[in-house]
PDB file of C-alpha atoms in Angstrom:
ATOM      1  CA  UNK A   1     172.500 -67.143   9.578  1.00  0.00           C
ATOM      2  CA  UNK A   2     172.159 -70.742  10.206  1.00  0.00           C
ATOM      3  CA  UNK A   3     173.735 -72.307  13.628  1.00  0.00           C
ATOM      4  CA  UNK A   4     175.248 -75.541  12.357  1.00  0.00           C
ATOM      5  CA  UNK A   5     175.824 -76.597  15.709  1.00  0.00           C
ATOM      6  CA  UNK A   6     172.904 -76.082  17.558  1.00  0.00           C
ATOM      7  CA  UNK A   7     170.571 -79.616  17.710  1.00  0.00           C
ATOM      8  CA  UNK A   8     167.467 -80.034  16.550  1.00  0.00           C
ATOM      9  CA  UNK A   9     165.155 -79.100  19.326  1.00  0.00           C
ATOM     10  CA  UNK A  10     164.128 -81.998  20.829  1.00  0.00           C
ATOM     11  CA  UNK A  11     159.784 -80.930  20.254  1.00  0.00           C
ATOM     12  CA  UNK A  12     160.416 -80.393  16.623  1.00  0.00           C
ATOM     13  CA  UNK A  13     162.071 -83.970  16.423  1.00  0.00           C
ATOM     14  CA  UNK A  14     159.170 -85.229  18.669  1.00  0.00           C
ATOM     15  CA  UNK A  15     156.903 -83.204  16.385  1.00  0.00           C
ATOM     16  CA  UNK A  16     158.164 -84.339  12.878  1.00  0.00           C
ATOM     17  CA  UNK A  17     158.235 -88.027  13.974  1.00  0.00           C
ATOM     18  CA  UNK A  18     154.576 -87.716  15.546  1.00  0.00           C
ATOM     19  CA  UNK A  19     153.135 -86.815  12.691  1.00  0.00           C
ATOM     20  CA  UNK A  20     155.304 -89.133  10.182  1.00  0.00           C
ATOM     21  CA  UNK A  21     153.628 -92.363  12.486  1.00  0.00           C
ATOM     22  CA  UNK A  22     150.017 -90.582  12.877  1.00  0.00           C
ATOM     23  CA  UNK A  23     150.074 -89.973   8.723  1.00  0.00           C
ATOM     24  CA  UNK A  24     151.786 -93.972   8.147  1.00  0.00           C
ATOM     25  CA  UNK A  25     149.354 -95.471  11.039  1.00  0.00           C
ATOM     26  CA  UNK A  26     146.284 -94.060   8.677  1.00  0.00           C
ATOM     27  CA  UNK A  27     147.541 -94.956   5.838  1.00  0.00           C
ATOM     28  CA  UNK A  28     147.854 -98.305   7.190  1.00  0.00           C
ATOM     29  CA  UNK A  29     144.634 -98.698   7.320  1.00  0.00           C
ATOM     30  CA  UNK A  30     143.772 -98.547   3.668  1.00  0.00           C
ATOM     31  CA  UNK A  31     141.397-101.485   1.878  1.00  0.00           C
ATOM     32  CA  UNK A  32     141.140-102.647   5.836  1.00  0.00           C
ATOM     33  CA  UNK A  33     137.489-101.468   6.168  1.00  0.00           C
ATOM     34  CA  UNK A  34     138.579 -99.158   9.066  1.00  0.00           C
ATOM     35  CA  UNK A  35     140.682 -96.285   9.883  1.00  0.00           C
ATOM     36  CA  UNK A  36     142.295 -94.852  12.756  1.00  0.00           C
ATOM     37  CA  UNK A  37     139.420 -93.784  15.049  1.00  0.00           C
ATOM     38  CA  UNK A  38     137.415 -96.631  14.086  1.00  0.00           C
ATOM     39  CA  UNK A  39     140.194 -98.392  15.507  1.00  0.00           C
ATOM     40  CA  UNK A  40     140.373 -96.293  18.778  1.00  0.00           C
ATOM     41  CA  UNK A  41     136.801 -97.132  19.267  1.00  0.00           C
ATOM     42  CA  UNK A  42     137.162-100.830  18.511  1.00  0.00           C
ATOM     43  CA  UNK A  43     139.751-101.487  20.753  1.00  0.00           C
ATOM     44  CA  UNK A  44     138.239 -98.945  23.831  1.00  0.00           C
ATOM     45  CA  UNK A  45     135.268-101.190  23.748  1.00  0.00           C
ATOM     46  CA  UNK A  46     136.752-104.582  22.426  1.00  0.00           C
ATOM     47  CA  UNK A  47     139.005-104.288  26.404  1.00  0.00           C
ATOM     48  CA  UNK A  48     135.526-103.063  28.340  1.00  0.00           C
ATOM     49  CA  UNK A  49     137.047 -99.975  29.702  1.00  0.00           C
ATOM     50  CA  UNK A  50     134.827 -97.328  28.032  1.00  0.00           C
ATOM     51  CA  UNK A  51     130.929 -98.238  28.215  1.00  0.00           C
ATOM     52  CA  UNK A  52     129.291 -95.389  27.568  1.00  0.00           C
ATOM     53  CA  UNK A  53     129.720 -92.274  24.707  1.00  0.00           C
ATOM     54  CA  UNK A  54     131.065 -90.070  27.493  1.00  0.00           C
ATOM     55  CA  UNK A  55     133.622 -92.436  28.356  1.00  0.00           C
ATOM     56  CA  UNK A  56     134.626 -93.804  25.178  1.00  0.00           C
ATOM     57  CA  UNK A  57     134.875 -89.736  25.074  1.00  0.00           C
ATOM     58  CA  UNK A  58     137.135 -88.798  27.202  1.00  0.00           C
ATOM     59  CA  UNK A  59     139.225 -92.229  26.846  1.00  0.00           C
ATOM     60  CA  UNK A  60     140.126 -91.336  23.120  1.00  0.00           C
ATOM     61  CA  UNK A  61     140.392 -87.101  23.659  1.00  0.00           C
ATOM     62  CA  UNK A  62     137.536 -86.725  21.554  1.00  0.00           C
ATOM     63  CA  UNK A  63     134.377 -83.536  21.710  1.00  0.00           C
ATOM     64  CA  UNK A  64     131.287 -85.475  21.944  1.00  0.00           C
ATOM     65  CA  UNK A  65     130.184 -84.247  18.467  1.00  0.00           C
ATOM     66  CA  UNK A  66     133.335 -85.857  16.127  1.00  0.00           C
ATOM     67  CA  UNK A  67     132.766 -89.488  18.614  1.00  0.00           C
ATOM     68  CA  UNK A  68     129.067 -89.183  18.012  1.00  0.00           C
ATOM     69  CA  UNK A  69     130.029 -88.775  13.968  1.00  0.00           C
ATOM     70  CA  UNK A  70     132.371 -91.813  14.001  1.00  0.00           C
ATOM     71  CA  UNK A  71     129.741 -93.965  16.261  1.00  0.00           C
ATOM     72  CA  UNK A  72     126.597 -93.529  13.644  1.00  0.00           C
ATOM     73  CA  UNK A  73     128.624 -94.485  10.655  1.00  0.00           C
ATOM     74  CA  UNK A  74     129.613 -97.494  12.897  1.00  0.00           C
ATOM     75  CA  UNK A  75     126.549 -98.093  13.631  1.00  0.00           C
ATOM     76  CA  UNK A  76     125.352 -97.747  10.288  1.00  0.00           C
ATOM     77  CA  UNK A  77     127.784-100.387   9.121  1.00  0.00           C
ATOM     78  CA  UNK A  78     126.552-102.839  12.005  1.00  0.00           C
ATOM     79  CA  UNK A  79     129.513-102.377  13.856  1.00  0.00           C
ATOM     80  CA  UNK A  80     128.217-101.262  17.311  1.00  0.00           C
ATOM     81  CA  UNK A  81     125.059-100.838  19.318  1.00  0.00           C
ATOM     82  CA  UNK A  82     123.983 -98.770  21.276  1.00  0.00           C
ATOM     83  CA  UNK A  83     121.114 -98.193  23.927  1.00  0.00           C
ATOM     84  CA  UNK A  84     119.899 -95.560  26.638  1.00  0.00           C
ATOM     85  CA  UNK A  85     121.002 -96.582  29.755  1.00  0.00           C
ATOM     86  CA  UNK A  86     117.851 -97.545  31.905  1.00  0.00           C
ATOM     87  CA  UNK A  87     118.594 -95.834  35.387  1.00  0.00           C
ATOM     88  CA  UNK A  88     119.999 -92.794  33.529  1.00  0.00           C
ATOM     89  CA  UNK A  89     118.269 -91.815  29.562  1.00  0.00           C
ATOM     90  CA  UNK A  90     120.913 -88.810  29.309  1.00  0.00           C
ATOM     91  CA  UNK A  91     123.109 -91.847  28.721  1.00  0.00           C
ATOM     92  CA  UNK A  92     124.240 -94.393  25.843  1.00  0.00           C
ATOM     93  CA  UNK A  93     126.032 -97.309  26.435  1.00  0.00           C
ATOM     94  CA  UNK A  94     127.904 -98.460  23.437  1.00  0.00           C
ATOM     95  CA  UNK A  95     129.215-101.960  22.544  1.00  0.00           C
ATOM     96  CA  UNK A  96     130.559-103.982  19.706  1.00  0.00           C
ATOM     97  CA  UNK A  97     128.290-106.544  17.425  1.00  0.00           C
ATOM     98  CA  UNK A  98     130.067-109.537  16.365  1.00  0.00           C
ATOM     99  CA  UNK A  99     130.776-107.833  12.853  1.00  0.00           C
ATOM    100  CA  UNK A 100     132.226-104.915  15.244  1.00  0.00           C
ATOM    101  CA  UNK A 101     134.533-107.760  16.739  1.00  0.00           C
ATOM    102  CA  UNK A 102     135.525-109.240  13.518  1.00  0.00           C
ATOM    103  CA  UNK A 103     136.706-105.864  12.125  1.00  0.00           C
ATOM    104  CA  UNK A 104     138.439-104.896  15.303  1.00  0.00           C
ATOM    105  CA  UNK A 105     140.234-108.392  14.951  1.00  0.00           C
ATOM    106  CA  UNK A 106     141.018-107.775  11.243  1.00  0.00           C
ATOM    107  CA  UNK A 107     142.493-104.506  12.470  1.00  0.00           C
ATOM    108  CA  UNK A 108     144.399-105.726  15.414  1.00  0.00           C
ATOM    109  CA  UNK A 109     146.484-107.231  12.182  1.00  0.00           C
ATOM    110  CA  UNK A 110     147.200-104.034  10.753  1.00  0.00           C
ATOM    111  CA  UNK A 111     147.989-102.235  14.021  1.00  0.00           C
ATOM    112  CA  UNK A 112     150.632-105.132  15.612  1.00  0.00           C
ATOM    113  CA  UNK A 113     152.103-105.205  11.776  1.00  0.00           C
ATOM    114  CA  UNK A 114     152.438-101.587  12.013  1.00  0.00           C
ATOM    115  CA  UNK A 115     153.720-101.512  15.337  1.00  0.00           C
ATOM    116  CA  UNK A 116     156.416-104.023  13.840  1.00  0.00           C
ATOM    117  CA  UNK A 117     157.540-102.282  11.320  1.00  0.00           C
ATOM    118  CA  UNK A 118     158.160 -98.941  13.342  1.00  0.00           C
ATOM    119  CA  UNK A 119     160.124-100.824  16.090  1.00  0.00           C
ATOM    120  CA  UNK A 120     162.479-102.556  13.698  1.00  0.00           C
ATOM    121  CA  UNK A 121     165.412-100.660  14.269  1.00  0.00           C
ATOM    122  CA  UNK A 122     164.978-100.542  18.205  1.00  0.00           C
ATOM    123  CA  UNK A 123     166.275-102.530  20.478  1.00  0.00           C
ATOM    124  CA  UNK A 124     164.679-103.744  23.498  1.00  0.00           C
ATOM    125  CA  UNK A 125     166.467-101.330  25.428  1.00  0.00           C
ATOM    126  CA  UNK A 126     165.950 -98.550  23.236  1.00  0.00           C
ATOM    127  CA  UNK A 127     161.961 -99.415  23.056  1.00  0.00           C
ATOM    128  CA  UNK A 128     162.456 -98.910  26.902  1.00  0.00           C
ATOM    129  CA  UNK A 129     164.156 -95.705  26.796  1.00  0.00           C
ATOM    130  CA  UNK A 130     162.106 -94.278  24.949  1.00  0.00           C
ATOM    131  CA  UNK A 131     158.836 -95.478  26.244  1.00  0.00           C
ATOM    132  CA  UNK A 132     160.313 -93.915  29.830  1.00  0.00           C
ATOM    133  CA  UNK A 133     161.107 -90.803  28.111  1.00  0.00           C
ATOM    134  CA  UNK A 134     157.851 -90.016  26.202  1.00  0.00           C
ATOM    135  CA  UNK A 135     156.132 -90.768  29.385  1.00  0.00           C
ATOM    136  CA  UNK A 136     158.401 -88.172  31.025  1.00  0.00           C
ATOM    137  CA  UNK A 137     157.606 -85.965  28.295  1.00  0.00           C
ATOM    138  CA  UNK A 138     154.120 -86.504  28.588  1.00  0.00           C
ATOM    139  CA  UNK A 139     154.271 -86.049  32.772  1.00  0.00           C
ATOM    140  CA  UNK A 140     156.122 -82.687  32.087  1.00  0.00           C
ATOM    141  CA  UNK A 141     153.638 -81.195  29.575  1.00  0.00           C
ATOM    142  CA  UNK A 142     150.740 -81.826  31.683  1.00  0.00           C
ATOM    143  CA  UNK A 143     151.939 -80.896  35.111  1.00  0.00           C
ATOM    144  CA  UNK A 144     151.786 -84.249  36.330  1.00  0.00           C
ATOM    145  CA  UNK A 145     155.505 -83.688  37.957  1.00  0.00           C
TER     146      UNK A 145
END
């Protein structure tokens, strides 16, 4: 028997629209050259807050193994370089090539166009609203309140 009443629990919303923008962000990607965690990568080292695999790591939520796949076939496409760090050889530090800035640029496009389009229908003070309440949402989940 079916509750007409009852709302839609607020994690299956959160859920459904999640993966509606994760499946439209990709797709936004297409004949761009890049993809979605090209573009993670890009934009971790394009703002010089992730230098080395480790970090760019645990900046994006990513097992070493799926970053280190992503990195060769950037580096394979003369996106990024890396090198062994000289004080410590268990690390690689990791930075973009000027065709690695070029595509992040040509991306940065796609992204703010994207962005656009999902925040047509919000106003300012909805944007707000609900940028305070996924952070709430995100404090709650992890224990961080």
């Amino acid at each position: 028997m079916r509750n007409r009443h009852l709302p839609e629990p607020l994690g299956v919303l959160l859920s459904r629209a999640a993966r509606l923008a994760e499946r439209e962000f990709e797709a936004s990607f297409e004949g761009t050259g890049g993809s979605r965690s090209w573009w993670g990568i890009l934009r971790s080292l394009s703002d010089g807050h992730a230098e080395t695999q480790s970090d760019l790591a645990q900046q994006l939520g990513l097992t070493g193994a799926t970053l280190v796949h992503h990195l060769d076939l950037l580096e394979a496409a003369g996106m990024v370089a890396r090198q062994r760090n000289p004080v410590n050889r268990r690390l690689q530090t990791v930075s973009l090539t000027p065709d690695g800035l070029a595509l992040f640029q040509r991306l940065l496009g796609q992204v703010l166009a994207f962005d656009t389009r999902m925040r047509r229908r919000l106003t300012p003070e909805t944007e707000a609203a609900l940028r305070a309440g996924l952070a709430a949402i995100e404090a709650a989940l992890t224990g961080l309140d």
